[in-house]
Tab-separated table of C-alpha atoms in Angstrom:
chain	number	residue	atom	x	y	z
C	1	MET	CA	28.748	-7.513	8.343
C	2	LYS	CA	27.152	-6.802	5.235
C	3	LEU	CA	23.925	-5.036	5.753
C	4	ASN	CA	20.861	-5.629	3.463
C	5	PRO	CA	19.662	-2.604	1.023
C	6	ILE	CA	16.552	-2.271	3.718
C	7	ARG	CA	18.383	-2.182	7.016
C	8	GLN	CA	21.088	0.346	4.750
C	9	SER	CA	17.948	2.725	4.135
C	10	LEU	CA	16.563	2.547	7.440
C	11	ILE	CA	19.949	3.457	9.038
C	12	ALA	CA	20.214	6.316	6.169
C	13	ALA	CA	16.678	7.846	7.284
C	14	LEU	CA	17.318	7.694	10.687
C	15	SER	CA	20.673	9.315	10.463
C	16	ILE	CA	19.390	11.908	8.022
C	17	SER	CA	16.545	12.763	10.582
C	18	VAL	CA	19.109	12.931	13.243
C	19	ILE	CA	20.750	15.604	11.407
C	20	GLY	CA	17.226	17.173	10.763
C	21	ALA	CA	17.061	18.084	14.138
C	22	ALA	CA	19.386	21.096	14.189
C	23	ALA	CA	18.995	21.843	10.629
C	24	PRO	CA	17.183	25.110	9.533
C	25	ALA	CA	13.307	24.808	8.875
C	26	VAL	CA	13.006	25.955	5.537
C	27	ALA	CA	9.797	25.460	3.598
C	28	TYR	CA	8.822	24.464	0.020
C	29	ASP	CA	6.813	26.772	-1.273
C	30	LYS	CA	3.808	26.614	-4.169
C	31	GLY	CA	5.627	26.683	-7.913
C	32	ASP	CA	9.228	25.558	-6.560
C	33	THR	CA	11.197	23.115	-8.569
C	34	ILE	CA	13.254	20.770	-6.372
C	35	VAL	CA	16.048	18.862	-8.110
C	36	ARG	CA	17.225	15.709	-6.429
C	37	GLY	CA	20.655	13.422	-7.587
C	38	GLY	CA	22.183	10.641	-5.823
C	39	ILE	CA	22.581	6.813	-5.949
C	40	ALA	CA	19.787	4.419	-6.304
C	41	SER	CA	19.545	0.792	-5.728
C	42	VAL	CA	17.060	-1.724	-7.736
C	43	VAL	CA	16.120	-4.615	-5.198
C	44	PRO	CA	13.678	-7.106	-7.368
C	45	GLY	CA	11.446	-8.929	-5.084
C	46	GLY	CA	13.001	-12.008	-3.507
C	47	SER	CA	10.349	-14.780	-4.575
C	48	TYR	CA	11.031	-16.901	-8.364
C	49	SER	CA	8.207	-16.436	-10.799
C	50	SER	CA	7.402	-19.844	-12.331
C	51	VAL	CA	7.939	-19.416	-16.312
C	52	ALA	CA	7.679	-22.242	-19.295
C	53	GLY	CA	4.907	-24.430	-17.542
C	54	GLY	CA	6.710	-24.790	-14.657
C	55	LYS	CA	10.103	-25.667	-16.216
C	56	PHE	CA	12.038	-22.814	-14.795
C	57	ASN	CA	11.619	-20.075	-11.859
C	58	LEU	CA	13.721	-17.159	-12.483
C	59	ARG	CA	14.191	-14.090	-10.780
C	60	ALA	CA	16.003	-10.762	-11.636
C	61	ASP	CA	19.488	-10.083	-9.262
C	62	SER	CA	19.988	-6.159	-7.942
C	63	ASP	CA	22.139	-3.059	-9.316
C	64	ILE	CA	23.184	0.151	-7.915
C	65	GLN	CA	23.421	3.064	-10.512
C	66	ALA	CA	22.875	6.952	-10.386
C	67	GLY	CA	19.664	8.286	-9.773
C	68	ALA	CA	17.725	11.436	-9.824
C	69	SER	CA	14.300	13.437	-9.885
C	70	ILE	CA	12.687	16.452	-10.526
C	71	SER	CA	10.008	17.378	-8.496
C	72	TYR	CA	7.498	20.885	-9.038
C	73	MET	CA	5.288	22.005	-5.539
C	74	MET	CA	1.698	22.197	-6.936
C	75	THR	CA	0.723	23.701	-3.457
C	76	ASP	CA	3.007	24.306	-0.508
C	77	SER	CA	2.075	20.416	0.925
C	78	MET	CA	1.873	18.493	-2.901
C	79	SER	CA	4.380	18.248	-5.342
C	80	VAL	CA	4.199	16.122	-9.214
C	81	ASN	CA	7.646	14.280	-9.571
C	82	LEU	CA	9.326	12.137	-11.940
C	83	LEU	CA	12.064	9.621	-11.119
C	84	ALA	CA	15.136	8.949	-13.599
C	85	ALA	CA	17.842	6.899	-13.313
C	86	THR	CA	20.911	5.288	-15.638
C	87	PRO	CA	20.108	2.310	-16.715
C	88	PHE	CA	20.258	-0.492	-14.905
C	89	GLU	CA	21.140	-3.970	-15.369
C	90	HIS	CA	20.515	-7.189	-13.785
C	91	ASP	CA	21.094	-11.322	-13.947
C	92	ILE	CA	18.532	-13.472	-14.823
C	93	GLU	CA	18.772	-16.335	-12.180
C	94	ALA	CA	16.875	-19.676	-12.093
C	95	SER	CA	16.493	-21.304	-8.835
C	96	ALA	CA	16.904	-24.709	-10.407
C	97	LEU	CA	20.349	-23.447	-10.948
C	98	GLY	CA	21.245	-22.822	-7.450
C	99	GLY	CA	20.764	-19.140	-8.105
C	100	SER	CA	22.763	-19.152	-11.169
C	101	SER	CA	22.505	-16.472	-14.038
C	102	ILE	CA	21.254	-17.758	-17.267
C	103	GLY	CA	21.223	-14.412	-18.824
C	104	SER	CA	20.570	-10.707	-18.368
C	105	THR	CA	18.653	-7.335	-19.526
C	106	LYS	CA	18.903	-3.424	-19.013
C	107	HIS	CA	16.040	-1.039	-17.661
C	108	LEU	CA	15.053	2.083	-17.169
C	109	PRO	CA	12.201	2.558	-14.652
C	110	PRO	CA	10.939	6.337	-15.170
C	111	THR	CA	8.162	6.463	-12.381
C	112	VAL	CA	5.929	9.797	-11.923
C	113	THR	CA	4.392	10.345	-8.350
C	114	VAL	CA	2.290	13.077	-6.794
C	115	SER	CA	3.562	13.745	-2.822
C	116	TRP	CA	2.231	14.933	0.162
C	117	PHE	CA	4.570	16.859	2.462
C	118	PRO	CA	2.362	16.110	5.898
C	119	LEU	CA	3.999	18.541	7.986
C	120	ALA	CA	4.231	21.569	5.494
C	121	GLY	CA	3.799	24.721	7.531
C	122	GLN	CA	5.317	23.509	10.820
C	123	ASP	CA	8.553	24.640	11.673
C	124	PHE	CA	10.577	21.084	11.889
C	125	GLY	CA	13.649	20.779	10.353
C	126	PHE	CA	13.215	17.556	7.901
C	127	LYS	CA	10.557	17.341	5.280
C	128	PRO	CA	9.109	13.644	5.599
C	129	TYR	CA	6.773	12.985	2.040
C	130	ILE	CA	4.718	10.149	1.094
C	131	GLY	CA	3.204	9.483	-2.396
C	132	ALA	CA	1.982	7.213	-5.195
C	133	GLY	CA	1.809	7.049	-9.104
C	134	VAL	CA	2.643	5.275	-12.267
C	135	ASN	CA	6.089	3.407	-13.205
C	136	TYR	CA	6.445	2.463	-16.647
C	137	THR	CA	9.394	0.132	-17.180
C	138	THR	CA	11.105	-0.544	-20.552
C	139	PHE	CA	13.365	-3.495	-21.293
C	140	TRP	CA	16.027	-3.789	-23.642
C	141	ASP	CA	19.445	-5.833	-24.861
C	142	GLU	CA	17.857	-8.748	-22.898
C	143	LYS	CA	20.040	-12.091	-23.769
C	144	LEU	CA	20.826	-15.483	-22.828
C	145	ASN	CA	24.189	-16.454	-21.540
C	146	SER	CA	25.763	-19.957	-22.480
C	147	THR	CA	24.472	-21.636	-19.557
C	148	GLY	CA	21.131	-20.231	-20.302
C	149	LYS	CA	21.102	-21.814	-23.896
C	150	ASN	CA	22.257	-24.909	-22.462
C	151	VAL	CA	19.595	-25.259	-20.110
C	152	THR	CA	17.044	-24.268	-22.137
C	153	PRO	CA	15.678	-24.606	-25.426
C	154	ALA	CA	16.332	-21.469	-26.260
C	155	LYS	CA	18.673	-19.259	-28.099
C	156	ASP	CA	17.367	-16.092	-27.161
C	157	LEU	CA	14.413	-14.310	-25.126
C	158	SER	CA	12.969	-10.815	-24.488
C	159	LEU	CA	11.178	-8.928	-22.100
C	160	ASP	CA	8.300	-7.009	-22.543
C	161	ASP	CA	7.727	-3.771	-21.215
C	162	SER	CA	5.754	-3.120	-17.745
C	163	VAL	CA	3.249	-0.364	-16.491
C	164	GLY	CA	2.130	-0.425	-13.319
C	165	LEU	CA	1.669	1.195	-9.792
C	166	ALA	CA	4.144	2.787	-7.574
C	167	ALA	CA	4.517	4.038	-4.202
C	168	GLN	CA	6.987	6.154	-2.295
C	169	ILE	CA	8.018	7.300	0.622
C	170	GLY	CA	10.900	9.532	1.612
C	171	VAL	CA	12.397	12.661	3.887
C	172	ASP	CA	14.723	15.877	3.209
C	173	VAL	CA	16.605	17.853	5.521
C	174	PRO	CA	17.466	21.148	4.640
C	175	LEU	CA	21.023	22.199	5.055
C	176	GLY	CA	20.594	26.136	4.154
C	177	GLU	CA	18.143	28.162	1.936
C	178	ASN	CA	18.294	25.957	-1.317
C	179	TRP	CA	20.321	22.675	-0.677
C	180	SER	CA	18.769	19.510	1.585
C	181	VAL	CA	19.951	15.638	1.790
C	182	GLY	CA	17.901	13.113	1.727
C	183	ALA	CA	16.600	9.373	1.487
C	184	ALA	CA	13.692	7.720	-0.377
C	185	ALA	CA	12.478	4.424	-0.720
C	186	TYR	CA	9.826	2.985	-4.023
C	187	TYR	CA	8.014	0.310	-4.367
C	188	ALA	CA	7.336	-0.620	-8.207
C	189	ASP	CA	4.506	-3.440	-9.364
C	190	ILE	CA	6.591	-4.434	-12.924
C	191	ASP	CA	5.552	-7.654	-14.429
C	192	SER	CA	6.781	-8.903	-17.448
C	193	ASP	CA	6.100	-11.156	-20.594
C	194	LEU	CA	8.670	-13.110	-21.316
C	195	GLU	CA	9.666	-14.829	-24.281
C	196	LEU	CA	11.801	-17.300	-25.703
C	197	THR	CA	13.333	-17.640	-29.047
C	198	LEU	CA	13.553	-21.398	-30.423
C	199	ALA	CA	16.457	-22.498	-32.151
C	200	ASN	CA	14.328	-23.130	-35.680
C	201	GLY	CA	13.399	-19.421	-34.859
C	202	ASP	CA	9.843	-19.860	-33.667
C	203	THR	CA	8.616	-17.652	-30.544
C	204	LEU	CA	7.310	-19.151	-27.230
C	205	ASP	CA	5.169	-17.134	-24.882
C	206	ALA	CA	6.923	-18.296	-21.741
C	207	GLY	CA	4.907	-16.397	-18.950
C	208	THR	CA	5.073	-13.515	-16.236
C	209	VAL	CA	8.116	-12.641	-14.142
C	210	GLU	CA	7.143	-10.836	-11.575
C	211	ILE	CA	9.753	-7.867	-10.436
C	212	ASP	CA	8.384	-6.062	-8.038
C	213	PRO	CA	11.002	-4.040	-6.808
C	214	MET	CA	12.313	-1.686	-4.124
C	215	ILE	CA	13.837	1.323	-5.081
C	216	TYR	CA	16.202	3.127	-2.704
C	217	ARG	CA	17.766	6.550	-2.836
C	218	LEU	CA	20.618	8.746	-1.160
C	219	HIS	CA	20.438	12.114	-2.532
C	220	VAL	CA	21.431	15.826	-2.214
C	221	GLY	CA	18.384	18.298	-3.113
C	222	TYR	CA	18.628	21.969	-4.590
C	223	SER	CA	14.950	23.644	-4.281
C	224	PHE	CA	14.589	27.382	-6.659
């Protein structure tokens, strides 16, 4: 049976927490830097966005890439974090075509958050954290495929960059003095204005695509 990303992340987080029951209780301290790296899955919201005056309903599909972050402990219980990844690529799906792709885009969603470790200073073998911040998403290499060019009056498309709020939740389990394993989930408010380039060269503002993805990550961490 194929598990969806949410169920996979919950299972991973529970498994990591079980490992943490037997892990050494090592604290993060003010001034520590934590580097985390692993795999990240971007899963856009499942609903379609109505564009071009309701003529098309579009959404983006999911993608998995390498994901990393760097955190700096401002205090023993608070950190500032930067999330990064290798470029994600998504097909743009149309509901009128049964979810078939009409084009694609690439993007990067760097995200800055401030996190709180509620169990800081306590003798536990795992370190949960929650946080909030800002996401900036830049799009490039947007294009219509042959299907998209056949069903729309356009020859090309573009997506504006997006700035929105972000939230995160995660857990680290120390494996020793410096190493850890963990899982994290992020929500990012990503809304992008869609512009179509018509065959005669004119452009058409087609509306806003609400992507609003969840980002799931499994990682290995190193603190110093």
